[in-house]
CSV table of C-alpha atoms in Angstrom, one decimal:
chain,number,residue,atom,x,y,z
A,18,ILE,CA,-24.0,106.0,159.4
A,19,GLU,CA,-25.2,106.8,162.9
A,20,TYR,CA,-27.3,103.7,162.8
A,21,PHE,CA,-24.4,101.5,161.9
A,22,LEU,CA,-22.2,103.1,164.3
A,23,LYS,CA,-24.9,102.4,167.1
A,24,SER,CA,-25.3,98.7,165.6
A,25,ASP,CA,-21.4,98.1,165.8
A,26,ASN,CA,-21.2,99.2,169.4
A,27,TYR,CA,-24.3,97.3,170.4
A,28,SER,CA,-22.9,94.0,168.8
A,29,HIS,CA,-19.5,94.6,170.4
A,30,SER,CA,-21.0,94.9,173.7
A,31,ASN,CA,-23.0,91.8,173.1
A,32,LEU,CA,-19.9,89.9,172.2
A,33,VAL,CA,-18.0,91.0,175.2
A,34,ASP,CA,-21.1,90.0,177.4
A,35,LYS,CA,-21.2,86.6,175.8
A,36,ALA,CA,-17.4,86.0,176.2
A,37,LEU,CA,-17.8,87.1,180.1
A,38,GLN,CA,-20.6,84.7,180.4
A,39,LEU,CA,-18.7,81.9,178.8
A,40,LEU,CA,-15.5,82.6,180.9
A,41,LYS,CA,-17.7,82.7,184.1
A,42,GLU,CA,-18.9,79.3,183.3
A,43,ARG,CA,-15.5,78.0,182.5
A,44,ILE,CA,-14.3,79.3,185.9
A,45,ARG,CA,-17.2,77.6,187.7
A,46,ARG,CA,-16.1,74.3,186.1
A,47,GLY,CA,-12.5,74.9,187.6
A,48,ASP,CA,-10.8,76.1,184.5
A,49,ALA,CA,-7.7,77.9,185.9
A,50,LEU,CA,-6.9,79.5,182.6
A,51,ALA,CA,-10.3,81.3,182.4
A,52,TYR,CA,-9.5,83.5,185.4
A,53,PHE,CA,-6.5,85.0,183.4
A,54,LEU,CA,-8.6,85.3,180.2
A,55,ARG,CA,-11.3,87.2,182.1
A,56,GLY,CA,-8.8,89.5,183.4
A,57,GLN,CA,-7.2,90.0,180.1
A,58,LEU,CA,-10.6,90.7,178.6
A,59,TYR,CA,-11.2,93.5,181.3
A,60,PHE,CA,-7.7,94.9,180.3
A,61,GLU,CA,-8.3,95.0,176.6
A,62,GLU,CA,-11.8,96.7,177.2
A,63,GLY,CA,-9.9,99.4,179.3
A,64,TRP,CA,-11.6,98.2,182.6
A,65,TYR,CA,-8.4,98.4,184.5
A,66,GLU,CA,-9.7,98.4,188.0
A,67,GLU,CA,-11.6,95.1,187.2
A,68,ALA,CA,-8.4,93.7,185.5
A,69,LEU,CA,-6.2,94.5,188.4
A,70,GLU,CA,-8.5,92.8,190.7
A,71,GLN,CA,-8.7,89.8,188.8
A,72,PHE,CA,-4.9,89.4,188.2
A,73,GLU,CA,-4.2,90.1,192.0
A,74,GLU,CA,-6.4,87.0,192.8
A,75,ILE,CA,-4.5,84.8,190.6
A,76,LYS,CA,-0.9,86.2,190.8
A,77,GLU,CA,0.4,83.5,192.9
A,78,LYS,CA,-0.4,80.7,190.4
A,79,ASP,CA,-0.4,82.5,187.0
A,80,HIS,CA,2.8,84.1,185.7
A,81,GLN,CA,1.0,86.1,183.0
A,82,ALA,CA,-1.1,87.8,185.8
A,83,THR,CA,2.2,88.7,187.4
A,84,TYR,CA,3.6,90.2,184.3
A,85,GLN,CA,0.4,92.1,183.6
A,86,LEU,CA,0.4,93.6,187.1
A,87,GLY,CA,3.9,94.6,186.6
A,88,VAL,CA,2.9,96.5,183.5
A,89,MET,CA,-0.2,98.2,185.4
A,90,TYR,CA,1.6,99.2,188.5
A,91,TYR,CA,4.5,100.7,186.4
A,92,ASP,CA,2.2,102.6,184.1
A,93,GLY,CA,-0.6,103.4,186.7
A,94,LEU,CA,-3.5,101.5,185.0
A,95,GLY,CA,-6.2,100.9,187.2
A,96,THR,CA,-4.3,102.1,190.2
A,97,VAL,CA,-1.9,104.9,191.2
A,98,ALA,CA,1.4,104.4,189.4
A,99,ASN,CA,3.9,102.6,191.6
A,100,ALA,CA,7.1,101.9,189.6
A,101,GLU,CA,8.9,100.2,192.4
A,102,LYS,CA,6.0,97.5,192.6
A,103,GLY,CA,6.1,97.3,188.8
A,104,VAL,CA,9.7,96.6,188.7
A,105,ASP,CA,9.4,93.9,191.5
A,106,TYR,CA,6.7,92.2,189.4
A,107,MET,CA,8.9,92.2,186.3
A,108,LYS,CA,11.9,90.9,188.5
A,109,LYS,CA,9.8,87.9,189.7
A,110,ILE,CA,9.3,86.9,186.2
A,111,LEU,CA,12.8,87.4,185.1
A,112,ASP,CA,14.0,85.4,188.2
A,113,SER,CA,11.6,82.8,187.9
A,114,SER,CA,12.8,79.0,187.0
A,115,CYS,CA,9.3,78.0,186.0
A,116,PRO,CA,9.2,76.9,182.4
A,117,LYS,CA,5.9,78.5,182.1
A,118,ALA,CA,7.4,81.9,182.6
A,119,ARG,CA,10.0,81.5,179.9
A,120,HIS,CA,7.9,83.2,177.2
A,121,LEU,CA,7.4,86.1,179.4
A,122,LYS,CA,11.1,86.8,180.3
A,123,PHE,CA,12.1,88.6,177.1
A,124,ALA,CA,9.2,91.1,177.5
A,125,ALA,CA,9.9,91.4,181.3
A,126,ALA,CA,13.6,92.3,180.5
A,127,TYR,CA,12.5,94.9,177.9
A,128,ASN,CA,10.3,96.6,180.5
A,129,LEU,CA,13.0,96.4,183.3
A,130,GLY,CA,15.6,97.9,180.9
A,131,ARG,CA,13.3,100.8,180.2
A,132,ALA,CA,12.9,101.2,184.1
A,133,TYR,CA,16.8,101.5,184.6
A,134,TYR,CA,17.2,103.6,181.5
A,135,GLU,CA,14.5,106.0,182.8
A,136,GLY,CA,15.5,105.7,186.4
A,137,ASN,CA,11.9,105.1,187.3
A,138,GLY,CA,11.5,102.6,190.3
A,139,VAL,CA,15.2,101.7,190.3
A,140,THR,CA,18.6,103.8,190.4
A,141,ARG,CA,19.2,104.9,186.7
A,142,SER,CA,21.8,102.6,184.8
A,143,GLU,CA,22.4,102.8,181.1
A,144,GLN,CA,24.7,99.7,181.5
A,145,GLU,CA,22.0,97.6,183.3
A,146,ALA,CA,19.4,98.9,180.7
A,147,GLU,CA,21.8,97.8,177.8
A,148,ARG,CA,22.5,94.4,179.4
A,149,LEU,CA,18.7,93.6,179.9
A,150,TRP,CA,17.8,94.8,176.3
A,151,LEU,CA,20.7,92.6,174.8
A,152,PHE,CA,19.0,89.7,176.9
A,153,ALA,CA,15.5,90.6,175.7
A,154,ALA,CA,16.7,90.9,172.0
A,155,ASP,CA,18.2,87.5,172.2
A,156,ASN,CA,20.5,87.9,169.0
A,157,GLY,CA,17.6,89.1,167.0
A,158,ASN,CA,15.3,86.1,167.5
A,159,PRO,CA,11.9,86.9,166.1
A,160,LYS,CA,10.5,85.1,169.2
A,161,ALA,CA,12.2,87.4,171.6
A,162,SER,CA,11.3,91.2,172.3
A,163,VAL,CA,11.4,92.9,169.0
A,164,LYS,CA,10.8,96.1,171.0
A,165,ALA,CA,14.1,95.6,172.6
A,166,GLN,CA,15.8,95.1,169.2
A,167,CYS,CA,14.3,98.4,168.1
A,168,ILE,CA,15.3,100.1,171.2
A,169,LEU,CA,18.8,98.9,171.2
A,170,GLY,CA,19.0,100.6,167.5
A,171,LEU,CA,17.8,103.8,169.1
A,172,TYR,CA,20.0,103.5,172.1
A,173,TYR,CA,23.4,102.9,170.1
A,174,SER,CA,22.5,105.8,167.6
A,175,THR,CA,22.0,108.2,170.6
A,176,LYS,CA,24.4,107.4,173.2
A,177,GLU,CA,27.8,109.1,173.6
A,178,PRO,CA,29.9,108.2,171.9
A,179,LYS,CA,27.6,106.9,169.2
A,180,GLU,CA,27.8,103.3,168.0
A,181,LEU,CA,26.2,103.5,164.7
A,182,GLU,CA,27.2,100.1,163.3
A,183,LYS,CA,25.5,98.5,166.1
A,184,ALA,CA,22.6,100.7,165.8
A,185,PHE,CA,22.1,99.7,162.0
A,186,TYR,CA,22.6,95.9,163.1
A,187,TRP,CA,19.8,96.2,165.7
A,188,HIS,CA,17.4,98.3,163.6
A,189,SER,CA,18.0,95.8,160.7
A,190,GLU,CA,17.0,92.8,163.1
A,191,ALA,CA,14.0,94.6,164.4
A,192,CYS,CA,12.9,95.6,160.9
A,193,GLY,CA,13.4,92.1,159.7
A,194,ASN,CA,11.0,90.9,162.5
A,195,GLY,CA,8.3,93.6,161.4
A,196,ASN,CA,9.2,96.5,163.7
A,197,LEU,CA,8.0,99.6,161.9
A,198,GLU,CA,9.9,102.3,164.0
A,199,SER,CA,13.2,100.5,162.9
A,200,GLN,CA,12.2,100.4,159.3
A,201,GLY,CA,11.9,104.2,159.2
A,202,ALA,CA,15.3,104.5,161.1
A,203,LEU,CA,17.0,102.3,158.6
A,204,GLY,CA,15.8,104.5,155.9
A,205,LEU,CA,17.4,107.4,157.4
A,206,MET,CA,20.7,105.5,158.2
A,207,TYR,CA,20.9,104.6,154.5
A,208,PHE,CA,20.1,108.3,153.5
A,209,TYR,CA,22.8,109.8,155.5
A,210,GLY,CA,25.3,107.0,155.4
A,211,HIS,CA,25.1,106.4,159.3
A,212,GLY,CA,26.4,103.0,160.2
A,213,ILE,CA,26.4,101.9,156.7
A,214,ARG,CA,27.3,102.9,153.3
A,215,GLN,CA,25.0,105.8,151.9
A,216,ASP,CA,22.5,104.3,149.6
A,217,THR,CA,19.7,106.7,148.4
A,218,GLU,CA,17.8,104.1,146.6
A,219,ALA,CA,17.6,101.8,149.7
A,220,ALA,CA,16.8,104.6,151.9
A,221,LEU,CA,13.8,105.8,149.7
A,222,HIS,CA,12.6,102.0,149.6
A,223,CYS,CA,12.7,101.7,153.5
A,224,LEU,CA,11.1,105.3,154.0
A,225,ARG,CA,8.3,104.8,151.4
A,226,GLU,CA,7.5,101.3,152.7
A,227,ALA,CA,7.5,102.5,156.3
A,228,ALA,CA,5.5,105.7,155.4
A,229,GLU,CA,2.8,103.4,153.7
A,230,ARG,CA,2.6,101.3,156.8
A,231,GLY,CA,1.8,104.4,158.9
A,232,ASN,CA,5.4,105.4,160.2
A,233,VAL,CA,4.8,109.4,160.6
A,234,TYR,CA,8.4,110.1,161.1
A,235,ALA,CA,9.2,108.3,157.8
A,236,GLN,CA,6.3,110.4,156.3
A,237,GLY,CA,7.8,113.6,157.5
A,238,ASN,CA,11.3,112.9,156.2
A,239,LEU,CA,9.7,112.1,152.7
A,240,VAL,CA,8.1,115.5,152.9
A,241,GLU,CA,11.7,116.9,153.3
A,242,TYR,CA,13.0,114.9,150.4
A,243,TYR,CA,10.2,115.9,148.1
A,244,TYR,CA,10.8,119.8,149.0
A,245,LYS,CA,14.8,119.6,148.6
A,246,MET,CA,14.3,117.8,145.2
A,247,LYS,CA,11.7,120.6,144.2
A,248,PHE,CA,8.7,118.0,143.8
A,249,PHE,CA,6.5,120.9,145.2
A,250,THR,CA,3.1,119.7,144.3
A,251,LYS,CA,3.9,116.2,145.7
A,252,CYS,CA,5.4,117.9,148.8
A,253,VAL,CA,2.2,120.0,149.4
A,254,THR,CA,-0.2,117.1,148.9
A,255,PHE,CA,1.7,114.7,151.3
A,256,SER,CA,2.6,117.3,153.8
A,257,LYS,CA,-1.0,118.6,154.3
A,258,ARG,CA,-2.3,115.2,155.2
A,259,ILE,CA,0.3,114.8,157.8
A,260,ALA,CA,0.2,118.3,159.1
A,261,ASP,CA,-3.5,118.4,159.6
A,262,TYR,CA,-3.5,115.6,162.1
A,263,ASP,CA,-4.9,116.6,165.5
A,264,GLU,CA,-1.9,116.2,167.7
A,265,ALA,CA,-3.9,116.0,171.1
A,266,HIS,CA,-6.0,113.1,169.6
A,267,ASP,CA,-4.1,111.6,166.8
A,268,ILE,CA,-0.5,111.1,168.3
A,269,PRO,CA,-1.7,108.6,171.0
A,270,VAL,CA,-4.0,106.7,168.7
A,271,ILE,CA,-1.2,106.4,166.0
A,272,ALA,CA,1.3,105.2,168.8
A,273,GLN,CA,-0.9,102.6,169.8
A,274,VAL,CA,-1.8,101.4,166.2
A,275,THR,CA,1.8,101.6,164.9
A,276,ASP,CA,3.7,100.8,168.1
A,277,CYS,CA,5.9,103.8,167.2
A,278,LEU,CA,7.2,106.3,169.9
A,279,PRO,CA,5.1,109.5,170.4
A,280,GLU,CA,8.1,111.8,170.2
A,281,PHE,CA,9.1,110.6,166.7
A,282,ILE,CA,5.4,110.9,165.4
A,283,SER,CA,5.3,114.5,166.8
A,284,ARG,CA,8.7,115.1,165.0
A,285,GLY,CA,7.4,113.8,161.8
A,286,MET,CA,4.1,116.0,162.0
A,287,ALA,CA,6.4,119.0,163.0
A,288,MET,CA,8.6,118.4,159.9
A,289,ALA,CA,5.4,118.2,157.6
A,290,SER,CA,3.8,121.3,159.2
A,291,PHE,CA,7.1,123.3,158.7
A,292,TYR,CA,7.6,122.4,155.0
A,293,HIS,CA,3.7,122.8,154.4
A,294,ALA,CA,4.1,126.4,155.8
A,295,ARG,CA,7.1,127.1,153.7
A,296,CYS,CA,5.3,126.0,150.4
A,297,LEU,CA,2.3,128.2,151.6
A,298,GLN,CA,4.6,131.2,152.2
A,299,LEU,CA,6.4,131.1,148.8
A,300,GLY,CA,3.5,129.8,146.8
A,301,LEU,CA,5.3,126.5,145.9
A,302,GLY,CA,3.0,124.1,144.6
A,303,ILE,CA,0.0,125.8,146.1
A,304,THR,CA,-1.4,129.2,146.1
A,305,LYS,CA,0.4,131.6,148.2
A,306,ASP,CA,-1.3,132.2,151.6
A,307,GLU,CA,0.8,133.8,154.4
A,308,ALA,CA,-1.9,133.6,156.9
A,309,LYS,CA,-2.1,129.8,156.7
A,310,ALA,CA,1.6,129.5,156.6
A,311,ARG,CA,1.9,131.3,159.9
A,312,GLN,CA,-0.7,128.9,161.3
A,313,TYR,CA,1.5,125.9,160.1
A,314,TYR,CA,4.6,127.4,161.3
A,315,SER,CA,3.1,127.7,164.7
A,316,LYS,CA,1.9,124.1,164.7
A,317,ALA,CA,5.4,123.0,163.9
A,318,CYS,CA,6.8,125.0,166.9
A,319,ARG,CA,4.1,123.8,169.2
A,320,LEU,CA,4.8,120.1,168.2
A,321,ASN,CA,8.6,120.2,168.4
A,322,PRO,CA,10.2,123.5,169.3
A,323,ALA,CA,13.9,122.4,168.8
A,324,LEU,CA,13.3,121.0,165.5
A,325,ALA,CA,11.2,124.1,164.4
A,326,ASP,CA,14.2,126.2,165.5
A,327,GLU,CA,16.7,124.1,163.5
A,328,LEU,CA,14.5,124.4,160.4
A,329,HIS,CA,13.9,128.0,161.0
A,330,SER,CA,17.8,128.6,161.2
A,331,LEU,CA,18.2,126.8,157.8
A,332,LEU,CA,15.3,129.0,156.4
A,333,ILE,CA,17.3,132.3,157.6
A,334,HIS,CA,20.4,131.1,155.9
A,335,GLN,CA,18.4,130.5,152.7
A,336,ARG,CA,19.2,126.8,152.9
A,337,ILE,CA,15.5,126.0,152.7
């Protein structure tokens, strides 16, 4: 195994070197696109300082470079985070009349909406965030920002007062365009009848499909469902796999792979840890082990203290 790992790393390194050589030759021949592609290769490899330098060099001529600089300054990749500068680059994309910038406008509007919602680099404004996300979502157009469609679903389901029918609509649009976060959210909306008529069959279909695709929050909710339905063996098997994730390493990796929000991933892990602990404590579907149960309860508290308190309250009132 060690040999193959080394071979894979070596061949990947070789491929990157070859790609850089080819791009260098294309740049020498005057291929303008090759400058951006080299910067993007640096970015994908995590060589952010080199990527930043490359994008800075061509930002006046290449809108894609301007967009990437906006992302890098906002998130502090290859440089000290500078939200104001990141916002300025995103605004340049959004305000550009050049046809070559058109395909970047939806993503730029999504990021600007994020900045306004967080009040990072601009004065906080939920109204401006909503306006930008609605532009980025473009009536559910699959070529628009699917992330904006998903975040509108989250926004309308958490704002006060909640607008659950709008939330359901946007999660449906995002799910239809392949968004995994929204697929799990739809499952819960069907399950509890939020914004739509309650439909347990549709809920389980969405949650199971989202869980199979790697949505940890959907997995955690399925664990809760199996426990409440007294499918304890299934609950134990399913919950252990999720509860045994290493939160420090696995949450950022899962977030990157699935494009789901870390806060919902940790919430799903916390649910699985709590119900696994409860099964261990009572000997449901598994041999009773109070010491292990305490470990899993502690993990649930560490991952999401508010959720753990909520579940503990249900436990005290003998509702779990």
